[in-house]
Amino acid sequence: MADGVLTQRYPAGWKSTLATDSSVTTQGVWVDDRFRFADAPHRYTVDDQASLKWNFSGTSLVIRLAGQNTSSYPGTGLPSHGKLSVYVDGELSNTVYPAREGREFIAATNLASGTHELLLVHTTTPDSKGVRVESFLTADQPLGIFSFAVTAELQEYLNDVRFIVSKEGRIVRSSVGRNWLTGNCSISLPAGQAFDIRIEALGWDSQLITTPIINQNTPSNSPPVYLRRSPNTTQYRFRSPRLNDQSIRQPGEDFTARFLGFDAKINEVRIRRQNGGVIFSRVLSYIEDTEKAFYYDRQIVITLPDDTPPGVYDLEIDIVGGRRTSTCRSPSSVVIVKEYPKHPRFITFGHLDTSGQYQAEYVQRIATMANIIGVDMVLASNSVNAAYLSGALSNLQMPYLINFGNHQVYGHHRWYGPDLGGVNFGSNLFVLNYGLPWHEPIEPVVAKLEKHRHAKTKVINAFEHNAPDALLDEFRIALIHDAHGPGDKLMKMGNTPTQRVGKSNSISFRLVELFGGKVINATYNKHPTAPIPFARDEQPPLRVQMLSSTKATIINEYKQPFPKAKITFLAPQGKYVPTQGIIKSFSLSDNGRYAEVVVEIDLEASSTSSITLTPQ
């Protein structure tokens, strides 16, 4: 959900009460927990016979369990392996084992009207213990459970998913669910009806399924659902360029590509991107460097046409030759800009604990605001699960660099390559990306910077900030961004001096502006240190409402202006003049029917602006 927040939504008349609510009484040791910015808090116990008691009104009752804590964070508690006994009005109504259940189950239905008592009792066994209870759902209507399993390509990275339940096109429920230990899912729904469920996980293609008529007394089941990785996150037979090693070029310039072409014939080389399903592409000329070939590897030098529209493109190479026939593909690997920045601007953030779907949706909303602010590049530090992040950041309209630190889900290299890398942004800006602690051998970092000594402005996107002052001074590093470690988050380092810009918290981001090779701003609304605030469940304070293909309202609730903001329209082909701002770029779609028009506008603080594209 890129433009809004759809954390939890329930049918009309349902009520959700958190297990952490003061109306819920406890016996034994229970810990109030909220796993790394999960979508809701919960209560957790490992004590034998620990219990929760709650009085409620309603004829149906559903227990919602919290998500199983993932293996990436062993310090925050083990998964739930105990037994949970459910008593309603003193009678045992259900016994469940959270390790094998989905997130929801029926505790009671067809109760008499009035007040009832719920008692949950946790029982340990010699080999297992633990239960996490998130909330209780009550309703005055018959309810049933819909159960199914969700598995996926690269299953080891899929923790949870979002279920968006609709009836005749109207959303009636939305929640995050899935037991990552088993893949089992369960969601409570009104009985006697069928629903459509859209299953979403950023980085994977969504699936739409239709439930059978929901039964009241027995679970309604569905065949397993399999999610394939989204093509915009899947690299195939490419070495470079790639994510974290993007080629940033102007029209008419060259770049080098290395791919696994075997001995097949190269049929076509192209760059391709989409906006709302509309395709923008260019077929590219190339020269193969046969001396650089080895076994599977081939290398070509590609020339961009002079009329290449700006944007972030996938690079595709069609090869033909028996079983090798395929399309080699590197998503979001080529970035075309009209001009290189003289005074670059960055959006920076880090340590956002993106382990699953809810956290990834938050990152996606930051990416959407970055597109509006219209910065030159995004820098992300100390990240977690690359499978979700590659999906959350796939909508960025500018290049980005990302590194992974002490909470990483191992395997991020398959998306983002080595822990040491970097990109040239023209001849005067080089951004080094370094995801290791600075106590690691420094020689590879020195060698990488030495190759780019000529760049007038050099920036480091680091996991931690404590690079040797001698290194920072030797290469005159203007900015080091990080998201892990002590000390002042804004401070000068070394004699250059280098400006440290660190992550202050996990509910914010920064706009970092450079002028003349020096950082001139990295705080919110001229505050000495504060980042730009953005709560996890907050609607983006900076957002665009598209009223039609040629009319938009831009809302800026922040108390600071955003000059040179970018608003992108996808309009019918034609010539236009905006009622505000200037047209920064105009791109015609491949089929000639649509025009992508990017308007640059200065957004005032706490303002609402409107832009209409007027046909000429």
Coordinates of C-alpha atoms in Angstrom, one line a residue:
M1 CA 0.0 0.0 0.0
A2 CA 2.3 2.7 -1.3
D3 CA 0.2 5.8 -0.7
G4 CA -1.8 5.0 2.4
V5 CA -1.9 2.9 5.5
L6 CA -4.0 -0.3 5.7
T7 CA -2.6 -1.8 8.9
Q8 CA -5.8 -3.5 10.2
R9 CA -9.3 -3.3 9.0
Y10 CA -12.3 -5.3 10.1
P11 CA -16.0 -5.7 9.0
A12 CA -18.5 -3.3 10.3
G13 CA -19.6 -4.2 13.8
W14 CA -16.4 -6.1 14.7
K15 CA -14.3 -5.0 17.7
S16 CA -10.6 -5.6 18.2
T17 CA -9.1 -5.5 21.7
L18 CA -5.4 -5.9 22.2
A19 CA -4.1 -8.4 24.7
T20 CA -2.1 -5.6 26.2
D21 CA -5.2 -3.7 27.0
S22 CA -5.8 -2.8 30.7
S23 CA -9.1 -4.8 30.7
V24 CA -7.1 -8.0 30.2
T25 CA -5.8 -9.4 33.6
T26 CA -2.8 -11.7 33.9
Q27 CA -1.6 -14.5 36.1
G28 CA 2.0 -15.6 36.0
V29 CA 4.7 -13.7 34.1
W30 CA 3.7 -12.1 30.9
V31 CA 5.8 -9.7 28.9
D32 CA 4.4 -6.9 26.8
D33 CA 6.3 -7.1 23.5
R34 CA 6.3 -5.7 20.0
F35 CA 8.7 -7.4 17.8
R36 CA 10.8 -4.8 15.9
F37 CA 8.0 -2.5 14.8
A38 CA 5.5 -5.2 14.2
D39 CA 2.0 -4.1 13.2
A40 CA 0.6 -4.6 16.7
P41 CA 1.9 -5.3 20.3
H42 CA 1.3 -8.5 22.1
R43 CA 1.7 -10.4 25.3
Y44 CA 4.3 -13.2 25.6
T45 CA 4.8 -15.9 28.2
V46 CA 6.9 -19.0 28.7
D47 CA 5.5 -19.7 32.2
D48 CA 3.6 -22.9 32.8
Q49 CA 0.0 -22.3 33.7
A50 CA 0.3 -18.5 33.0
S51 CA -3.1 -17.2 32.0
L52 CA -5.0 -14.2 30.5
K53 CA -8.5 -13.4 31.6
W54 CA -10.9 -11.0 29.8
N55 CA -14.6 -10.2 30.0
F56 CA -16.3 -9.5 26.7
S57 CA -19.6 -8.9 25.0
G58 CA -20.5 -10.5 21.7
T59 CA -21.8 -13.8 20.3
S60 CA -18.6 -14.7 18.5
L61 CA -15.0 -14.6 19.7
V62 CA -11.7 -15.0 17.7
I63 CA -8.2 -15.2 19.2
R64 CA -5.5 -13.6 17.1
L65 CA -2.0 -14.8 17.8
A66 CA 1.1 -12.7 17.3
G67 CA 3.6 -13.5 14.6
Q68 CA 6.4 -16.0 15.4
N69 CA 9.6 -14.2 16.1
T70 CA 12.1 -14.9 13.3
S71 CA 15.4 -16.6 13.5
S72 CA 17.1 -13.3 12.5
Y73 CA 16.4 -11.9 15.9
P74 CA 17.1 -14.6 18.5
G75 CA 17.7 -12.1 21.2
T76 CA 14.0 -11.0 21.2
G77 CA 12.5 -14.4 22.2
L78 CA 11.9 -17.8 20.7
P79 CA 8.9 -18.7 18.6
S80 CA 5.8 -20.0 20.3
H81 CA 5.9 -23.7 21.0
G82 CA 3.6 -24.1 23.9
K83 CA 0.0 -25.2 24.2
L84 CA -2.9 -22.8 24.7
S85 CA -6.1 -23.9 26.3
V86 CA -9.2 -21.7 25.7
Y87 CA -12.0 -21.5 28.2
V88 CA -15.2 -19.6 27.6
D89 CA -17.5 -19.1 30.6
G90 CA -15.6 -21.8 32.4
E91 CA -15.8 -24.5 29.7
L92 CA -12.9 -25.7 27.5
S93 CA -13.8 -24.6 24.0
N94 CA -10.5 -25.2 22.1
T95 CA -6.9 -26.3 22.5
V96 CA -4.3 -25.0 20.0
Y97 CA -0.6 -25.3 19.4
P98 CA 0.6 -21.9 18.1
A99 CA 3.7 -23.4 16.4
R100 CA 1.4 -25.2 13.8
E101 CA -1.5 -22.7 13.7
G102 CA -2.2 -19.7 11.5
R103 CA -2.6 -16.4 13.3
E104 CA -6.4 -16.7 14.1
F105 CA -8.8 -19.3 15.4
I106 CA -12.4 -19.4 16.7
A107 CA -12.8 -19.5 20.4
A108 CA -16.6 -19.4 20.5
T109 CA -19.6 -18.7 18.3
N110 CA -23.4 -18.7 18.8
L111 CA -23.0 -17.4 22.3
A112 CA -25.9 -15.9 24.1
S113 CA -26.0 -12.1 24.2
G114 CA -24.5 -10.5 27.2
T115 CA -21.2 -10.6 29.0
H116 CA -18.9 -13.6 28.9
E117 CA -15.5 -14.6 30.4
L118 CA -12.5 -15.7 28.4
L119 CA -9.6 -17.6 30.1
L120 CA -6.4 -18.5 28.1
V121 CA -4.0 -20.9 29.9
H122 CA -0.5 -21.6 28.6
T123 CA 0.9 -25.1 29.3
T124 CA 4.5 -26.1 28.7
T125 CA 5.9 -29.6 27.9
P126 CA 9.4 -30.9 28.6
D127 CA 10.5 -29.9 25.1
S128 CA 8.4 -26.8 24.2
K129 CA 6.9 -23.6 25.7
G130 CA 5.8 -20.1 24.8
V131 CA 2.8 -18.4 23.4
R132 CA 2.2 -14.9 22.0
V133 CA -1.3 -13.4 22.1
E134 CA -2.0 -10.3 20.1
S135 CA -5.7 -9.5 20.3
F136 CA -9.3 -10.6 20.6
L137 CA -11.9 -10.1 17.9
T138 CA -15.6 -10.0 18.9
A139 CA -18.7 -9.7 16.7
D140 CA -22.5 -10.2 17.0
Q141 CA -22.7 -12.5 14.0
P142 CA -21.6 -16.0 13.1
L143 CA -18.0 -16.3 12.1
G144 CA -15.8 -18.9 10.4
I145 CA -12.2 -19.5 9.7
F146 CA -10.6 -19.7 6.3
S147 CA -7.4 -21.7 6.3
F148 CA -4.7 -22.2 3.7
A149 CA -0.9 -22.3 3.3
V150 CA 1.2 -19.7 1.6
T151 CA 4.6 -20.9 0.2
A152 CA 6.9 -19.0 -2.1
E153 CA 9.9 -18.9 -4.4
L154 CA 12.8 -18.2 -2.1
Q155 CA 10.6 -19.4 0.8
E156 CA 13.4 -18.9 3.4
Y157 CA 13.0 -15.1 3.1
L158 CA 9.2 -15.0 3.3
N159 CA 8.0 -14.2 6.9
D160 CA 4.5 -12.8 6.6
V161 CA 2.0 -11.5 4.0
R162 CA -0.9 -9.1 3.9
F163 CA -4.4 -10.3 3.3
I164 CA -6.8 -7.8 1.7
V165 CA -10.3 -9.3 1.8
S166 CA -13.0 -7.8 -0.5
K167 CA -16.6 -8.3 -1.3
E168 CA -17.9 -7.1 -4.6
G169 CA -14.9 -4.8 -4.9
R170 CA -15.2 -3.3 -1.4
I171 CA -12.4 -4.0 1.1
V172 CA -13.9 -5.6 4.3
R173 CA -10.7 -6.8 6.0
S174 CA -7.0 -6.2 5.9
S175 CA -4.4 -7.8 8.1
V176 CA -0.9 -9.2 8.2
G177 CA -0.6 -12.9 8.8
R178 CA 1.2 -16.2 8.2
N179 CA 3.1 -18.6 10.5
W180 CA 6.6 -18.5 8.9
L181 CA 7.5 -21.8 10.6
T182 CA 4.9 -23.7 8.6
G183 CA 3.4 -21.4 6.0
N184 CA 0.0 -21.9 7.6
C185 CA -2.5 -19.0 7.4
S186 CA -5.9 -18.5 8.9
I187 CA -8.3 -15.5 8.8
S188 CA -11.7 -15.1 10.4
L189 CA -14.6 -14.0 8.2
P190 CA -18.4 -13.7 8.4
A191 CA -20.0 -17.1 7.9
G192 CA -22.3 -17.9 5.0
Q193 CA -20.5 -15.7 2.4
A194 CA -17.6 -16.0 -0.1
F195 CA -14.9 -13.4 -0.4
D196 CA -12.0 -12.4 -2.7
I197 CA -8.6 -12.3 -0.9
R198 CA -5.5 -10.6 -2.4
I199 CA -2.3 -11.9 -0.9
E200 CA 0.5 -9.4 -1.0
A201 CA 4.2 -9.6 0.0
L202 CA 6.5 -6.8 -1.3
G203 CA 9.1 -8.5 -3.6
W204 CA 6.7 -11.2 -4.7
D205 CA 3.9 -11.2 -7.2
S206 CA 0.5 -10.9 -5.6
Q207 CA -2.1 -13.6 -5.8
L208 CA -5.9 -13.3 -5.9
I209 CA -8.0 -16.2 -4.6
T210 CA -11.7 -16.7 -3.9
T211 CA -12.9 -18.4 -0.8
P212 CA -15.6 -21.0 -0.7
I213 CA -18.7 -20.2 1.3
I214 CA -17.3 -19.7 4.8
N215 CA -18.5 -22.4 7.3
Q216 CA -19.5 -21.5 10.8
N217 CA -18.5 -24.6 12.6
T218 CA -15.8 -26.2 10.5
P219 CA -12.8 -24.5 8.9
S220 CA -13.1 -23.6 5.2
N221 CA -10.0 -24.6 3.3
S222 CA -8.2 -23.8 0.1
P223 CA -5.4 -25.3 -1.9
P224 CA -1.9 -23.9 -1.1
V225 CA -0.9 -20.6 -2.6
Y226 CA 2.5 -20.2 -4.2
L227 CA 4.0 -16.7 -4.6
R228 CA 6.6 -16.2 -7.3
R229 CA 9.3 -13.5 -7.0
S230 CA 8.4 -10.3 -8.8
P231 CA 10.3 -9.8 -12.0
N232 CA 11.3 -6.2 -10.9
T233 CA 13.4 -7.8 -8.1
T234 CA 14.8 -10.8 -10.0
Q235 CA 18.2 -10.7 -11.7
Y236 CA 18.8 -13.3 -14.3
R237 CA 22.2 -14.1 -15.9
F238 CA 23.7 -10.7 -15.1
R239 CA 26.8 -9.7 -13.3
S240 CA 26.7 -5.9 -14.0
P241 CA 25.2 -3.4 -13.9
R242 CA 22.8 -4.5 -11.1
L243 CA 21.3 -3.2 -7.9
N244 CA 24.0 -1.5 -5.8
D245 CA 26.0 -1.2 -9.0
Q246 CA 23.7 0.8 -11.2
S247 CA 25.0 2.5 -14.3
I248 CA 23.9 6.2 -14.1
R249 CA 24.3 7.9 -17.5
Q250 CA 23.1 10.7 -19.7
P251 CA 21.6 10.0 -23.1
G252 CA 24.2 9.4 -25.7
E253 CA 26.8 8.0 -23.3
D254 CA 28.2 4.5 -23.0
F255 CA 28.3 1.9 -20.3
T256 CA 29.7 -1.7 -19.9
A257 CA 27.5 -4.7 -19.2
R258 CA 28.7 -8.2 -18.3
F259 CA 26.3 -11.1 -18.5
L260 CA 26.1 -14.9 -18.8
G261 CA 25.5 -15.2 -22.6
F262 CA 27.3 -18.5 -23.1
D263 CA 27.9 -19.1 -26.8
A264 CA 24.5 -17.9 -27.8
K265 CA 23.7 -15.2 -30.4
I266 CA 22.8 -11.8 -29.1
N267 CA 19.5 -11.0 -30.7
E268 CA 18.6 -7.6 -29.1
V269 CA 19.8 -5.3 -26.2
R270 CA 17.4 -2.9 -24.7
I271 CA 16.4 -0.9 -21.7
R272 CA 12.8 -1.0 -20.5
R273 CA 10.6 0.5 -17.8
Q274 CA 6.9 0.7 -17.0
N275 CA 4.6 3.4 -15.6
G276 CA 1.1 2.2 -14.8
G277 CA 1.6 -0.7 -17.3
V278 CA 2.7 1.7 -20.1
I279 CA 6.1 0.8 -21.6
F280 CA 9.0 3.1 -22.3
S281 CA 12.0 1.4 -23.9
R282 CA 14.9 1.8 -26.2
V283 CA 16.8 -0.7 -28.4
L284 CA 20.5 -0.2 -27.8
S285 CA 23.5 -0.5 -30.0
Y286 CA 26.6 -2.3 -28.6
I287 CA 30.1 -3.6 -29.4
E288 CA 31.2 -6.9 -27.9
D289 CA 34.6 -7.0 -26.2
T290 CA 35.5 -10.6 -27.1
E291 CA 38.8 -10.4 -25.2
K292 CA 36.9 -10.0 -21.9
A293 CA 34.8 -13.1 -22.6
F294 CA 35.4 -16.3 -20.5
Y295 CA 33.3 -19.5 -20.6
Y296 CA 29.8 -18.4 -19.8
D297 CA 30.7 -14.7 -19.4
R298 CA 30.3 -12.1 -22.2
Q299 CA 31.0 -8.4 -22.0
I300 CA 29.6 -5.6 -24.2
V301 CA 29.9 -1.8 -24.4
I302 CA 26.4 -0.3 -24.8
T303 CA 25.6 3.1 -26.3
L304 CA 22.5 5.0 -25.3
P305 CA 20.4 6.8 -28.0
D306 CA 20.4 10.6 -27.7
D307 CA 16.6 10.5 -27.3
T308 CA 16.5 8.2 -24.3
P309 CA 14.0 9.5 -21.8
P310 CA 15.1 9.8 -18.1
G311 CA 14.1 7.1 -15.7
V312 CA 15.1 3.9 -14.0
Y313 CA 15.3 1.0 -16.4
D314 CA 15.7 -2.7 -16.5
L315 CA 18.5 -3.9 -18.8
E316 CA 17.5 -6.9 -21.0
I317 CA 19.5 -8.9 -23.5
D318 CA 17.8 -11.5 -25.7
I319 CA 20.0 -14.4 -26.5
V320 CA 19.2 -17.2 -29.0
G321 CA 20.8 -20.6 -29.1
G322 CA 19.1 -23.9 -28.2
R323 CA 18.5 -24.4 -24.5
R324 CA 20.4 -21.2 -23.8
T325 CA 17.6 -19.1 -25.5
S326 CA 16.3 -16.7 -22.9
T327 CA 16.3 -13.0 -21.9
C328 CA 19.1 -12.0 -19.5
R329 CA 17.6 -9.4 -17.2
S330 CA 18.9 -6.9 -14.6
P331 CA 16.1 -4.9 -13.0
S332 CA 16.5 -1.2 -12.1
S333 CA 20.1 -1.4 -13.2
V334 CA 20.3 1.6 -15.6
V335 CA 19.4 5.1 -14.6
I336 CA 19.1 7.8 -17.2
V337 CA 19.4 11.4 -16.1
K338 CA 19.2 14.6 -18.1
E339 CA 22.0 16.2 -16.1
Y340 CA 24.4 15.2 -13.4
P341 CA 23.8 17.0 -10.1
K342 CA 26.2 19.9 -9.2
H343 CA 24.8 20.1 -5.7
P344 CA 23.5 16.6 -4.9
R345 CA 20.6 15.9 -2.5
F346 CA 20.0 12.6 -0.8
I347 CA 17.2 10.9 1.2
T348 CA 18.8 8.8 3.9
F349 CA 17.4 6.3 6.5
G350 CA 18.5 3.1 8.2
H351 CA 18.0 0.5 10.9
L352 CA 14.3 0.3 10.0
D353 CA 14.1 -3.4 10.9
T354 CA 12.4 -4.5 7.7
S355 CA 12.0 -8.1 8.4
G356 CA 8.5 -8.6 7.0
Q357 CA 5.5 -7.1 5.1
Y358 CA 4.3 -4.4 7.5
Q359 CA 7.8 -2.9 7.9
A360 CA 8.4 -3.1 4.1
E361 CA 5.2 -1.1 3.5
Y362 CA 6.6 1.6 5.7
V363 CA 9.8 1.7 3.6
Q364 CA 7.7 1.8 0.4
R365 CA 5.9 4.9 1.7
I366 CA 9.3 6.6 2.3
A367 CA 10.3 5.7 -1.2
T368 CA 7.1 7.3 -2.5
M369 CA 7.9 10.5 -0.6
A370 CA 11.5 10.5 -2.0
N371 CA 10.1 10.4 -5.5
I372 CA 8.0 13.5 -4.7
I373 CA 10.9 15.4 -3.0
G374 CA 12.9 14.6 -6.2
V375 CA 16.3 13.9 -4.7
D376 CA 19.2 12.6 -6.7
M377 CA 19.8 9.4 -4.7
V378 CA 18.6 7.4 -1.7
L379 CA 21.0 5.9 0.8
A380 CA 19.8 3.1 3.1
S381 CA 22.0 1.6 5.9
N382 CA 21.9 -1.4 8.3
S383 CA 19.1 -3.1 6.5
V384 CA 17.5 -6.5 7.2
N385 CA 15.6 -8.6 4.7
A386 CA 16.6 -7.9 1.1
A387 CA 13.8 -10.0 -0.3
Y388 CA 11.2 -7.5 1.0
L389 CA 13.4 -4.4 0.6
S390 CA 14.1 -5.0 -3.1
G391 CA 10.3 -4.9 -3.6
A392 CA 9.7 -1.9 -1.3
L393 CA 12.3 0.2 -3.2
S394 CA 11.5 -1.0 -6.7
N395 CA 9.3 2.1 -7.2
L396 CA 12.1 4.5 -6.7
Q397 CA 12.6 7.0 -9.6
M398 CA 16.3 7.6 -8.8
P399 CA 19.3 5.4 -8.0
Y400 CA 19.9 4.0 -4.5
L401 CA 22.5 2.3 -2.5
I402 CA 21.8 -0.1 0.5
N403 CA 23.9 -2.0 3.0
F404 CA 23.2 -4.7 5.6
G405 CA 24.5 -4.8 9.1
N406 CA 24.1 -6.6 12.4
H407 CA 20.4 -7.6 11.9
Q408 CA 20.8 -8.8 8.3
V409 CA 19.0 -11.8 6.9
Y410 CA 21.9 -13.7 5.3
G411 CA 21.7 -14.0 1.6
H412 CA 21.3 -10.3 0.7
H413 CA 24.2 -10.6 -1.7
R414 CA 22.0 -12.4 -4.3
W415 CA 20.1 -9.1 -4.7
Y416 CA 22.7 -6.4 -3.8
G417 CA 26.1 -7.9 -4.5
P418 CA 29.3 -7.5 -2.3
D419 CA 29.4 -5.5 0.9
L420 CA 31.9 -3.1 -0.7
G421 CA 30.9 -1.2 -3.8
G422 CA 29.9 2.1 -5.1
V423 CA 28.6 4.1 -8.1
N424 CA 29.7 7.1 -10.2
F425 CA 27.1 9.8 -10.6
G426 CA 28.9 11.6 -13.4
S427 CA 32.6 12.5 -13.1
N428 CA 32.3 14.7 -10.1
L429 CA 30.4 12.5 -7.6
F430 CA 31.3 9.1 -6.3
V431 CA 29.3 7.3 -3.6
L432 CA 31.0 4.4 -1.9
N433 CA 28.8 1.7 -0.2
Y434 CA 30.3 -0.3 2.7
G435 CA 28.3 -2.8 4.8
L436 CA 31.1 -4.1 7.1
P437 CA 32.5 -2.8 10.4
W438 CA 35.5 -0.6 10.1
H439 CA 37.7 -3.0 12.0
E440 CA 37.7 -5.2 8.9
P441 CA 40.8 -4.8 6.7
I442 CA 40.8 -1.3 5.2
E443 CA 42.9 -2.0 2.1
P444 CA 39.9 -2.9 -0.2
V445 CA 38.2 0.4 0.8
V446 CA 41.3 2.4 0.1
A447 CA 41.7 0.7 -3.3
K448 CA 38.1 1.5 -4.2
L449 CA 38.4 5.1 -3.2
E450 CA 41.8 5.4 -5.0
K451 CA 40.1 4.5 -8.3
H452 CA 37.8 7.5 -7.8
R453 CA 40.1 10.0 -6.3
H454 CA 39.4 12.4 -9.2
A455 CA 35.7 12.9 -8.1
K456 CA 35.4 16.3 -6.5
T457 CA 32.6 15.1 -4.1
K458 CA 32.9 11.8 -2.4
V459 CA 30.3 10.2 -0.1
I460 CA 30.3 7.0 2.0
N461 CA 27.1 5.1 2.8
A462 CA 28.3 3.0 5.7
F463 CA 27.0 0.5 8.2
E464 CA 28.8 2.3 11.0
H465 CA 30.5 5.7 11.0
N466 CA 33.8 5.2 12.8
A467 CA 36.0 5.2 9.6
P468 CA 39.6 6.2 10.3
D469 CA 40.1 9.9 10.2
A470 CA 43.1 9.4 8.1
L471 CA 41.0 7.7 5.4
L472 CA 38.4 10.5 5.5
D473 CA 41.0 13.1 5.2
E474 CA 43.1 11.4 2.5
F475 CA 40.1 11.2 0.2
R476 CA 38.3 14.3 1.4
I477 CA 35.1 12.6 2.1
A478 CA 32.3 15.1 2.3
L479 CA 29.6 12.9 3.9
I480 CA 29.4 9.6 5.8
H481 CA 25.9 8.3 6.4
D482 CA 25.4 5.4 8.8
A483 CA 22.7 3.8 10.9
H484 CA 24.5 2.0 13.7
G485 CA 26.7 3.1 16.5
P486 CA 27.0 5.7 19.4
G487 CA 27.9 9.3 19.3
D488 CA 26.3 12.5 18.0
K489 CA 24.3 11.7 14.9
L490 CA 25.4 15.0 13.3
M491 CA 29.1 15.7 13.9
K492 CA 32.3 16.7 12.1
M493 CA 35.0 14.1 11.7
G494 CA 38.7 14.6 10.8
N495 CA 40.3 17.7 9.3
T496 CA 38.4 17.8 5.9
P497 CA 36.0 17.8 7.8
T498 CA 33.7 15.0 7.0
Q499 CA 30.1 15.4 8.1
R500 CA 28.6 12.4 9.8
V501 CA 24.8 12.1 9.2
G502 CA 23.5 9.2 11.3
K503 CA 20.1 7.6 11.9
S504 CA 18.5 9.1 15.0
N505 CA 15.6 6.7 15.3
S506 CA 13.5 4.2 13.2
I507 CA 10.5 6.5 12.7
S508 CA 12.1 9.1 10.5
F509 CA 14.3 9.9 7.5
R510 CA 16.6 12.7 6.5
L511 CA 17.0 15.1 3.5
V512 CA 20.7 15.7 3.1
E513 CA 21.7 18.6 0.9
L514 CA 25.2 19.4 -0.4
F515 CA 26.5 22.6 -1.9
G516 CA 30.0 23.2 -3.1
G517 CA 31.0 19.7 -1.9
K518 CA 29.9 20.3 1.7
V519 CA 26.8 19.3 3.6
I520 CA 24.6 22.4 4.2
N521 CA 21.5 20.8 5.6
A522 CA 20.5 17.4 7.1
T523 CA 17.8 18.3 9.6
Y524 CA 14.0 18.9 9.7
N525 CA 12.8 22.5 9.6
K526 CA 16.1 24.1 10.6
H527 CA 16.3 22.1 13.8
P528 CA 19.8 21.6 15.1
T529 CA 19.7 17.8 15.0
A530 CA 16.1 16.4 14.3
P531 CA 15.4 14.2 11.3
I532 CA 12.1 14.4 9.3
P533 CA 9.5 12.6 11.5
F534 CA 7.4 9.8 10.0
A535 CA 5.4 7.4 12.3
R536 CA 5.0 3.8 11.3
D537 CA 1.2 4.0 11.0
E538 CA 1.0 7.5 9.7
Q539 CA -0.4 8.5 6.4
P540 CA 2.6 10.1 4.5
P541 CA 2.5 13.8 5.4
L542 CA 3.8 14.5 1.9
R543 CA 1.6 12.9 -0.7
V544 CA 0.0 13.3 -4.1
Q545 CA -3.7 12.7 -4.9
M546 CA -4.2 12.1 -8.6
L547 CA -7.6 13.5 -9.5
S548 CA -7.3 12.5 -13.2
S549 CA -4.5 11.8 -15.6
T550 CA -3.9 15.6 -16.0
K551 CA -4.8 16.9 -12.5
A552 CA -3.1 16.4 -9.1
T553 CA -3.3 17.8 -5.6
I554 CA -0.1 17.8 -3.7
I555 CA -0.3 17.9 0.1
N556 CA 2.6 18.9 2.3
E557 CA 1.9 18.6 6.0
Y558 CA 5.5 19.0 7.0
K559 CA 6.6 22.4 8.4
Q560 CA 9.4 22.8 5.9
P561 CA 9.3 23.5 2.2
F562 CA 10.5 21.1 -0.5
P563 CA 11.9 23.1 -3.5
K564 CA 12.2 21.3 -6.8
A565 CA 9.7 18.6 -6.0
K566 CA 8.7 16.3 -8.8
I567 CA 5.2 15.3 -9.8
T568 CA 4.8 12.6 -12.4
F569 CA 1.7 12.5 -14.7
L570 CA 0.8 9.7 -17.2
A571 CA -1.4 11.5 -19.6
P572 CA -2.8 11.0 -23.1
Q573 CA -0.3 11.9 -25.8
G574 CA -0.2 15.6 -26.5
K575 CA 1.5 18.9 -25.6
Y576 CA 0.8 20.4 -22.2
V577 CA 1.5 23.4 -20.1
P578 CA 1.2 23.1 -16.3
T579 CA -0.8 25.6 -14.2
Q580 CA 2.1 25.6 -11.8
G581 CA 5.8 24.7 -12.0
I582 CA 7.7 23.7 -15.1
I583 CA 7.9 20.6 -17.2
K584 CA 11.2 18.9 -16.3
S585 CA 10.8 16.0 -18.7
F586 CA 8.4 14.7 -21.4
S587 CA 8.6 11.0 -22.5
L588 CA 6.4 9.4 -25.1
S589 CA 5.4 5.8 -24.6
D590 CA 6.4 3.0 -27.0
N591 CA 2.8 2.8 -28.4
G592 CA 2.7 6.6 -28.9
R593 CA -0.6 6.8 -26.9
Y594 CA 0.7 8.2 -23.6
A595 CA 3.0 10.9 -22.4
E596 CA 4.9 10.8 -19.1
V597 CA 5.1 14.4 -17.9
V598 CA 7.3 15.3 -14.9
V599 CA 6.5 18.7 -13.5
E600 CA 9.0 20.4 -11.1
I601 CA 7.3 22.6 -8.4
D602 CA 8.4 24.4 -5.3
L603 CA 6.3 23.1 -2.4
E604 CA 5.7 25.5 0.5
A605 CA 5.6 24.3 4.1
S606 CA 2.2 23.2 5.4
S607 CA 0.6 23.7 2.0
T608 CA -1.8 22.2 -0.5
S609 CA -1.1 22.8 -4.2
S610 CA -2.8 21.8 -7.4
I611 CA -1.4 21.2 -10.8
T612 CA -3.4 20.8 -14.0
L613 CA -1.8 19.9 -17.3
T614 CA -3.5 22.2 -19.9
P615 CA -3.5 20.8 -23.5
Q616 CA -1.9 23.1 -26.1

